[in-house]
PDB file of C-alpha atoms and ligand atoms in Angstrom:
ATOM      1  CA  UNK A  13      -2.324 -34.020 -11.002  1.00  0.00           C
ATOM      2  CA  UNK A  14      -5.294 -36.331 -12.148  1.00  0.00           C
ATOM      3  CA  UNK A  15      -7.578 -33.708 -10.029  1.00  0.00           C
ATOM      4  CA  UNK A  16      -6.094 -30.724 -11.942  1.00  0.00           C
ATOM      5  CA  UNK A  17      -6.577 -32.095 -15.203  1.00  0.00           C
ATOM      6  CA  UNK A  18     -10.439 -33.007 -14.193  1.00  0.00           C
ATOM      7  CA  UNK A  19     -10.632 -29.737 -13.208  1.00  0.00           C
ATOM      8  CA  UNK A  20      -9.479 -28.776 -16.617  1.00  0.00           C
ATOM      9  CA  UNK A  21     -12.226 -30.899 -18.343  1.00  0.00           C
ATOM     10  CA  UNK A  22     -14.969 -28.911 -16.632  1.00  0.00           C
ATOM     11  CA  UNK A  23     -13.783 -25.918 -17.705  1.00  0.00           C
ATOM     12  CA  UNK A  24     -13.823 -26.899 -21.124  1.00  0.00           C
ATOM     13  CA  UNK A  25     -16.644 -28.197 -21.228  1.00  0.00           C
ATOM     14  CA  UNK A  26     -14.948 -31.812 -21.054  1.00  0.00           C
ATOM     15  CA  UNK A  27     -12.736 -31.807 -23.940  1.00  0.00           C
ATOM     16  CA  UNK A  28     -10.408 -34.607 -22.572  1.00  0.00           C
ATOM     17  CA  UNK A  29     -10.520 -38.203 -23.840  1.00  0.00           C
ATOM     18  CA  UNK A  30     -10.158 -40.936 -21.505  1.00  0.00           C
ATOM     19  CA  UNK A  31      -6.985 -43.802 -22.795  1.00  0.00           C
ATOM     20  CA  UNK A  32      -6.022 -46.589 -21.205  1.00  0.00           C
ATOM     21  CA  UNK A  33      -3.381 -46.011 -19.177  1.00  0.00           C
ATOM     22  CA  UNK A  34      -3.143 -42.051 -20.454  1.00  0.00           C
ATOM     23  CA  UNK A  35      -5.436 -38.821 -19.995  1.00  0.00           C
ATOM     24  CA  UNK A  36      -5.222 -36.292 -22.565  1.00  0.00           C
ATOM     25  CA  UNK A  37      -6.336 -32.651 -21.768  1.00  0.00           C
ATOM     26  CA  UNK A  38      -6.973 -29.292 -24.056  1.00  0.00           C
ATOM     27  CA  UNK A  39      -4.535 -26.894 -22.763  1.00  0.00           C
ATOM     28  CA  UNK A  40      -6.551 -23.807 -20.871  1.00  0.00           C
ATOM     29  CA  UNK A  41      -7.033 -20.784 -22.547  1.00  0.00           C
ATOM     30  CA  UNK A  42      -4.039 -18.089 -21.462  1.00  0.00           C
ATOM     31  CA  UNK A  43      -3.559 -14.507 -21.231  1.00  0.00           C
ATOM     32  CA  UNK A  44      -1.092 -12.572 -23.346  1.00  0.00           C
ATOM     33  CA  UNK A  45       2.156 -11.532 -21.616  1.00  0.00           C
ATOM     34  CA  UNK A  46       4.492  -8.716 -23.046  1.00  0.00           C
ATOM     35  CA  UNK A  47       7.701  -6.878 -21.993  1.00  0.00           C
ATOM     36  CA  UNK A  48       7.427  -4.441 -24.788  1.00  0.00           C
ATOM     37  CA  UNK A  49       5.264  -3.422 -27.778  1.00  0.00           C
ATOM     38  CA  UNK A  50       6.668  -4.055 -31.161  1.00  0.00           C
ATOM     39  CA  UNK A  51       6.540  -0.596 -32.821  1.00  0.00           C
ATOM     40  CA  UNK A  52       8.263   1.469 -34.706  1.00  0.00           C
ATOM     41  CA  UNK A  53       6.823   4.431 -33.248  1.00  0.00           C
ATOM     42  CA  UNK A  54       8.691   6.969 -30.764  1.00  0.00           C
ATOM     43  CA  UNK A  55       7.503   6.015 -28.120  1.00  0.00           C
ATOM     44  CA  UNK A  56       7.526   4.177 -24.362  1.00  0.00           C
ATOM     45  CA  UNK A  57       4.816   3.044 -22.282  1.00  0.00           C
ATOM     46  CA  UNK A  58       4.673   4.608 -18.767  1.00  0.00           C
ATOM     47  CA  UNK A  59       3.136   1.965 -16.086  1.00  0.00           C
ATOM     48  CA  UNK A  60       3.269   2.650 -12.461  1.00  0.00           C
ATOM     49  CA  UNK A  61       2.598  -0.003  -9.479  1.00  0.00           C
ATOM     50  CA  UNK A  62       1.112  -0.420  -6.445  1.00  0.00           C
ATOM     51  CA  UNK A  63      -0.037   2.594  -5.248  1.00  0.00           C
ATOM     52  CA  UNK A  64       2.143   2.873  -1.412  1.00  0.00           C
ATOM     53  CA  UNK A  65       2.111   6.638  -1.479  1.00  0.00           C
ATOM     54  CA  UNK A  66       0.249   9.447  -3.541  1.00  0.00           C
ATOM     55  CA  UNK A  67       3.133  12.437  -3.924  1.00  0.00           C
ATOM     56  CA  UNK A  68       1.400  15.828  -4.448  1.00  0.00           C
ATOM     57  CA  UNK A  69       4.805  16.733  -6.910  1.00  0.00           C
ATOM     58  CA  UNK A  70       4.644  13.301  -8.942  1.00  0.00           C
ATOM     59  CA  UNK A  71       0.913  14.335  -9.093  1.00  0.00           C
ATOM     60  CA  UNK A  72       2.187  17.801 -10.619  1.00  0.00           C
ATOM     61  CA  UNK A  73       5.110  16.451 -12.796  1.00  0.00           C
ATOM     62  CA  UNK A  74       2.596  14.301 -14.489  1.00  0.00           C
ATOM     63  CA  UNK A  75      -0.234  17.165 -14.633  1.00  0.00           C
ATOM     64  CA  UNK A  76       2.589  19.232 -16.242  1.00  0.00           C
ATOM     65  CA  UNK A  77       3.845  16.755 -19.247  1.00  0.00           C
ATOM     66  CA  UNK A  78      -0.308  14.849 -19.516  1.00  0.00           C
ATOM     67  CA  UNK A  79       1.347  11.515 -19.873  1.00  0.00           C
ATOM     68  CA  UNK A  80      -1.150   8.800 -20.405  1.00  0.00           C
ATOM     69  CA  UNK A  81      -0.500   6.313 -17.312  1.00  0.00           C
ATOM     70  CA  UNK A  82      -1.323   2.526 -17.213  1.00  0.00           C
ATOM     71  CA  UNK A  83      -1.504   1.963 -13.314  1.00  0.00           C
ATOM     72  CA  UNK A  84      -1.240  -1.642 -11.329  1.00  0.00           C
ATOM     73  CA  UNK A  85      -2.833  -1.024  -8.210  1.00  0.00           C
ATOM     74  CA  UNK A  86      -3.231  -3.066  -4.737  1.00  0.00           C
ATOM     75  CA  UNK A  87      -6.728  -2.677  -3.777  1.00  0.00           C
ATOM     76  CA  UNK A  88      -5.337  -2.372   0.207  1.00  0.00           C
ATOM     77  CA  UNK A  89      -3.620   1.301  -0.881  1.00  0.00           C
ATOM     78  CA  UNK A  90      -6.368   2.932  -2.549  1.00  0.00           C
ATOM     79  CA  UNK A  91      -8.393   4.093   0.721  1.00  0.00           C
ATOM     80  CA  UNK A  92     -10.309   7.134  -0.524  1.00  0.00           C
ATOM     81  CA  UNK A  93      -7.795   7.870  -3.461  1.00  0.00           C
ATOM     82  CA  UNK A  94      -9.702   6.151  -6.250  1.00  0.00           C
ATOM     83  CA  UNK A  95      -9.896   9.535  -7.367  1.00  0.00           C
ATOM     84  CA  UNK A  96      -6.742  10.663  -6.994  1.00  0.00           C
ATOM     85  CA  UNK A  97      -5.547   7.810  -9.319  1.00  0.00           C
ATOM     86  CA  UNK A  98      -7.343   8.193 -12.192  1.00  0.00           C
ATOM     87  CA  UNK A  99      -7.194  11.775 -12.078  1.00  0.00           C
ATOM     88  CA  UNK A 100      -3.203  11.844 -13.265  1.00  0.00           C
ATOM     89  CA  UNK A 101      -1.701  12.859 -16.493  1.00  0.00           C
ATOM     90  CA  UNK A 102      -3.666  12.656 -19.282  1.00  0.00           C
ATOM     91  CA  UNK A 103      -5.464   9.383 -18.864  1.00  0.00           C
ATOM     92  CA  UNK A 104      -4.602   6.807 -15.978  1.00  0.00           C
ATOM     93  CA  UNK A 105      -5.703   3.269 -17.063  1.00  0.00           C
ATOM     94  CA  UNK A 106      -5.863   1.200 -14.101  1.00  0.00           C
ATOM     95  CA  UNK A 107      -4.625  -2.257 -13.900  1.00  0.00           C
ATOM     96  CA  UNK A 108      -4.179  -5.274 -11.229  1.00  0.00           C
ATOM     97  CA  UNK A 109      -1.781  -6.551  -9.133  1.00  0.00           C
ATOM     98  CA  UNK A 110      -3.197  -9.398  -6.818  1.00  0.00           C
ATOM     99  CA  UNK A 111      -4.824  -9.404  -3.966  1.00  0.00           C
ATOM    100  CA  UNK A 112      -2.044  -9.385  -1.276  1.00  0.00           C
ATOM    101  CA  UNK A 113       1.181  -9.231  -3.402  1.00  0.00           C
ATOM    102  CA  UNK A 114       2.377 -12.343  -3.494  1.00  0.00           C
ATOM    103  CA  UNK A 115       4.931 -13.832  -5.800  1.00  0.00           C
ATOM    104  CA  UNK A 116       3.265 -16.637  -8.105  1.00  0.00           C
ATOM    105  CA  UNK A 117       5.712 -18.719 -10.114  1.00  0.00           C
ATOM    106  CA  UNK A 118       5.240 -22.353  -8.937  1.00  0.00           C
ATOM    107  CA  UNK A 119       1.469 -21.885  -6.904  1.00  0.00           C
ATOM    108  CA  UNK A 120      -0.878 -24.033  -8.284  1.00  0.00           C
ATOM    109  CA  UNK A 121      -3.377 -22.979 -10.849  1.00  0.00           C
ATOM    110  CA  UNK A 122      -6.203 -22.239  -7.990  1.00  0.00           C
ATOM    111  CA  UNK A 123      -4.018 -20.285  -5.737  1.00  0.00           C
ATOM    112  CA  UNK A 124      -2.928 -18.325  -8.704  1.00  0.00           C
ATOM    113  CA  UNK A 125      -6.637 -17.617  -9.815  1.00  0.00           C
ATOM    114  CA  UNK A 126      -7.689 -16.592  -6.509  1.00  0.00           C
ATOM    115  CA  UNK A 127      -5.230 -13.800  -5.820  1.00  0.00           C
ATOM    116  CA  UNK A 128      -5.201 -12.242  -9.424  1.00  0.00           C
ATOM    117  CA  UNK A 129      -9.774 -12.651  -9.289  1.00  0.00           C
ATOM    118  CA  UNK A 130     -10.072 -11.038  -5.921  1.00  0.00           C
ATOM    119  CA  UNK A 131      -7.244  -8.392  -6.739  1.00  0.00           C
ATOM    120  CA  UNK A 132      -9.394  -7.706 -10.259  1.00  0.00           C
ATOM    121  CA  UNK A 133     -12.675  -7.894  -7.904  1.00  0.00           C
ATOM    122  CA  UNK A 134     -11.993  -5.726  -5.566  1.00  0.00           C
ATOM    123  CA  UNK A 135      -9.706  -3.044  -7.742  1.00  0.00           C
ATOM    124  CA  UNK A 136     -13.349  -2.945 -10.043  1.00  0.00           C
ATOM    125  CA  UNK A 137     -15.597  -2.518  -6.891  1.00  0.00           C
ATOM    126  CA  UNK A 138     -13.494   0.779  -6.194  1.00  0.00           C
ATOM    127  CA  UNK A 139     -13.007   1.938  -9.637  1.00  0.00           C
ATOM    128  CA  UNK A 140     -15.819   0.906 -11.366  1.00  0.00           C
ATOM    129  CA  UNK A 141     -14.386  -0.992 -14.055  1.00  0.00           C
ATOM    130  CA  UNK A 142     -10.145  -2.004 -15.323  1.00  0.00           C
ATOM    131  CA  UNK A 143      -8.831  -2.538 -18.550  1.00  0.00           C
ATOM    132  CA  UNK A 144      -8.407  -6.174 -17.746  1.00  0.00           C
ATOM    133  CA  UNK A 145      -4.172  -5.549 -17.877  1.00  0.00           C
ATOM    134  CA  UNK A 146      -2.688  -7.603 -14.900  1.00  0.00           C
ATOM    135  CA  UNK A 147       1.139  -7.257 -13.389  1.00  0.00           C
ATOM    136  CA  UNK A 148       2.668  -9.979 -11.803  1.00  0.00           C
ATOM    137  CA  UNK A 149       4.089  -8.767  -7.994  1.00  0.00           C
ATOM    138  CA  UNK A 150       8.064  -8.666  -8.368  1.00  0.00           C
ATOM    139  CA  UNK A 151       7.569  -9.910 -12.432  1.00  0.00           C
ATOM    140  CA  UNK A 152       7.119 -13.863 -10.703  1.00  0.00           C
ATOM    141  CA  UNK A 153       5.204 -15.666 -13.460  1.00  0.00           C
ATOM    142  CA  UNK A 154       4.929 -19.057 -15.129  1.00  0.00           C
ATOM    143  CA  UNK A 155       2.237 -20.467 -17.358  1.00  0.00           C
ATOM    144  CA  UNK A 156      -0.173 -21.453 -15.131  1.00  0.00           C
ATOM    145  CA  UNK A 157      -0.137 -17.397 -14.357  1.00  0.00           C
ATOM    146  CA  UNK A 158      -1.503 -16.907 -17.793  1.00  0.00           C
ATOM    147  CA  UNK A 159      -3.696 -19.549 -17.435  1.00  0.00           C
ATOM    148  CA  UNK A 160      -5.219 -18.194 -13.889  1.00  0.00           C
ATOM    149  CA  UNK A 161      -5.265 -14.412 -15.731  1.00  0.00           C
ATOM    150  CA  UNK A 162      -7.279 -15.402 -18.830  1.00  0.00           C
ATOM    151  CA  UNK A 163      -9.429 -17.322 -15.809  1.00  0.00           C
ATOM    152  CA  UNK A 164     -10.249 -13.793 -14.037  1.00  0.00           C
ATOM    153  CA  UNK A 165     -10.922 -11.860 -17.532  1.00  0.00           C
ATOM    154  CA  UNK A 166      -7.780 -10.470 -17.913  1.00  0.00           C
ATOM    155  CA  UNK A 167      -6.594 -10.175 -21.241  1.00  0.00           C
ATOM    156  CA  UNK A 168      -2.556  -8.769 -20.961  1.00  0.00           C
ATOM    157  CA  UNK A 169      -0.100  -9.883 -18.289  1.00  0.00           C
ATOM    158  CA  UNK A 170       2.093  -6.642 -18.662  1.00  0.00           C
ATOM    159  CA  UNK A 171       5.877  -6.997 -17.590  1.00  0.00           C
ATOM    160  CA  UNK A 172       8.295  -4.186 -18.292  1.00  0.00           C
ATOM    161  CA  UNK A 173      11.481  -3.811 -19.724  1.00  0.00           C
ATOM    162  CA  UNK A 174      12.611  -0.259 -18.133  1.00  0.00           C
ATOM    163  CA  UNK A 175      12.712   0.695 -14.116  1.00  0.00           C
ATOM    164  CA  UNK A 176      12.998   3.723 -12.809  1.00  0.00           C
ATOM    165  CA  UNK A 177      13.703   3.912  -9.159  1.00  0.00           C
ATOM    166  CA  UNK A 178      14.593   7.379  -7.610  1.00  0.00           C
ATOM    167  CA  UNK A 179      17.295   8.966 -10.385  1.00  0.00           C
ATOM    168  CA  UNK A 180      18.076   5.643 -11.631  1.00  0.00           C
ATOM    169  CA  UNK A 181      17.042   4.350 -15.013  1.00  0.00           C
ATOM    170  CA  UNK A 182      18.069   0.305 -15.468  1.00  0.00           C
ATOM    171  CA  UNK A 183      16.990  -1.213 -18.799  1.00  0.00           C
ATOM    172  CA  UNK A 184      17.971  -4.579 -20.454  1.00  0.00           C
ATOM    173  CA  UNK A 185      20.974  -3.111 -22.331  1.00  0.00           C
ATOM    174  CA  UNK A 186      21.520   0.397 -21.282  1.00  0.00           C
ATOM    175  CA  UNK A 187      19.346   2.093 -23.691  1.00  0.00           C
ATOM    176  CA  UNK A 188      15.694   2.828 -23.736  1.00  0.00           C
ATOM    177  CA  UNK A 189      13.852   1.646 -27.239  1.00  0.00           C
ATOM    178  CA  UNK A 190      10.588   2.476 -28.889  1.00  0.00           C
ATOM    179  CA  UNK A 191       7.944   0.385 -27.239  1.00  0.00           C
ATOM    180  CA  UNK A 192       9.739  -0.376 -24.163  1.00  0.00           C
ATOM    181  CA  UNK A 193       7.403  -0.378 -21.109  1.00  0.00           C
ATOM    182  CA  UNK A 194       8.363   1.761 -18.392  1.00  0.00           C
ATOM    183  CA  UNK A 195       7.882   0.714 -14.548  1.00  0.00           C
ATOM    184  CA  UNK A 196       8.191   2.952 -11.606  1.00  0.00           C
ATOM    185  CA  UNK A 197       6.267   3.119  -8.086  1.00  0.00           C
ATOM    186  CA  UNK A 198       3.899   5.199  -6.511  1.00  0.00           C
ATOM    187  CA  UNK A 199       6.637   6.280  -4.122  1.00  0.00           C
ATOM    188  CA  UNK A 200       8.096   9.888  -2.809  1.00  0.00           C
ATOM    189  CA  UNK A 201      10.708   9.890  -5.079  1.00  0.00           C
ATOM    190  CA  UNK A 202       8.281   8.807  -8.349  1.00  0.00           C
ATOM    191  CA  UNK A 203       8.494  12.633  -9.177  1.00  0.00           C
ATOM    192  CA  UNK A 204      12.376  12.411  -9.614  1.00  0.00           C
ATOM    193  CA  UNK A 205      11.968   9.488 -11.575  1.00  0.00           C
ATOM    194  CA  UNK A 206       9.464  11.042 -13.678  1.00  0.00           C
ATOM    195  CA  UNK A 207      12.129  14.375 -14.051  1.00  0.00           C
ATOM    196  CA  UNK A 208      14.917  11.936 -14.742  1.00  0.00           C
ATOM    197  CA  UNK A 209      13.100   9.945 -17.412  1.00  0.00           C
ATOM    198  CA  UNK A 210      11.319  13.150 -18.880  1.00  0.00           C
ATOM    199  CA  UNK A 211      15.344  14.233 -19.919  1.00  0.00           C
ATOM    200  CA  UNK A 212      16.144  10.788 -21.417  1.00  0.00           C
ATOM    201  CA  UNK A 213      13.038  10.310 -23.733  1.00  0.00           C
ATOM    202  CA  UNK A 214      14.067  14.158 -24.480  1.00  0.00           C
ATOM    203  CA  UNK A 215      17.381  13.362 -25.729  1.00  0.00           C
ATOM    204  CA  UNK A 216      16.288  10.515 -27.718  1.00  0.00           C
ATOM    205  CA  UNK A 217      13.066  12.088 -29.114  1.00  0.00           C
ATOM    206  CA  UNK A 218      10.997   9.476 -27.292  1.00  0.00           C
ATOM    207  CA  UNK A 219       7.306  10.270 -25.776  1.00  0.00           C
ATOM    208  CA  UNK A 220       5.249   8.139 -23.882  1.00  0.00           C
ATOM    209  CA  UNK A 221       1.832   6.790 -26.074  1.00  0.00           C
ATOM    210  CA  UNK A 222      -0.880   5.094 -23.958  1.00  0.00           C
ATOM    211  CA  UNK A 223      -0.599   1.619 -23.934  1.00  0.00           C
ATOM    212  CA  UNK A 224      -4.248   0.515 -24.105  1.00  0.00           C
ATOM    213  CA  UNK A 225      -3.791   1.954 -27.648  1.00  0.00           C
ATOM    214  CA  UNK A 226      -1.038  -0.188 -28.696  1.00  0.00           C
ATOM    215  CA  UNK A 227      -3.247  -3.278 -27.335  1.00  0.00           C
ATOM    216  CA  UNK A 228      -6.263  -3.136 -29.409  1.00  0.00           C
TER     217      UNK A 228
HETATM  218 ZN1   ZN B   4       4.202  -4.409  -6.794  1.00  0.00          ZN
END
């Protein structure tokens, strides 16, 4: 514990006063984290994850309705697809995930740090650059994950409040709501998701905004 805290001092610049029989430390700086945006606009937020399998018909679906995507990719399942990724919908904003998708609530700080900095590392050495949003493998966070994010550069820890998985649509309270952030996977069935959530936003006169927009 006394160790963590030290390490704490160092990185801020050794804000930390020394007591008696008590040590007093600056809390680290932390990354934002969000489920959903608050707006009153129309619309959702479509975010996608991992990156598994690249579907030709999800890749048409998405050419067809030029939905800006925010993407949370594993830097094992981009082989040669780094094109591929960004070239969907209308603009495909791409995002982090960890290193080796592990689930983080309870690691220490360090642990933490290393996956999400050598998942942002590696994601920028094949795309060039991210937007600095980070996901959380299986939505597993605690504060020391916003801690470890802020640590790497990022500046959002993006959750989601809608999931799409085939035909199925589960939200918090069976309804989709203006600035709820929509999560599917890059999966052979993401094109049926993206059919089956297409016909909801339609019926509620939802679209889907790009979320680096909404995060300015
Ligand atoms: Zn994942």
């Amino acid at each position: 514990m006394i160790r963590r805290v030290f390490f704490a001092a160092i990185v801020l610049g050794s804000i930390v006063s020394f007591g008696t029989d008590a040590i007093v430390a600056i809390e680290l700086p932390q990354a934002k984290v969000l489920y959903k945006i608050d707006t009153t606009d129309k619309v959702v937020f479509f975010t996608a994850d991992d990156g598994a399998d690249k579907p030709a018909d999800a890749e048409a679906e998405l050419e067809r309705l030029q939905w800006p995507i925010s993407s949370f990719i594993l830097p094992t399942k981009i082989g040669t697809y780094a094109g591929w990724f960004t070239g969907l919908g209308s603009h495909n904003d791409i995002g982090t995930h960890t290193a080796h998708h592990i689930a983080l609530k309870g690691l220490t700080f360090d642990q933490q740090k290393s996956e999400i900095c050598e998942g942002e590392r590696r994601i920028k050495e094949k795309f060039g650059s991210t937007t600095g949003y980070f996901r959380p493998p299986y939505g597993s966070w605690d504060k020391r994950t916003l801690q470890a994010a802020a640590a790497c550069g990022i500046s959002h820890v993006v959750l989601w409040t809608v999931s799409l998985n085939g035909r199925t649509i589960t939200t918090w309270d069976g309804k989709i709501h203006p600035g709820n952030i929509v999560l599917v996977h890059y999966v052979r069935s993401m094109a049926q998701s993206i059919r089956q959530l297409e016909k909801r936003l339609k019926a509620q006169g939802l679209t889907v905004a790009r979320l680096s927009d909404y995060l300015k």
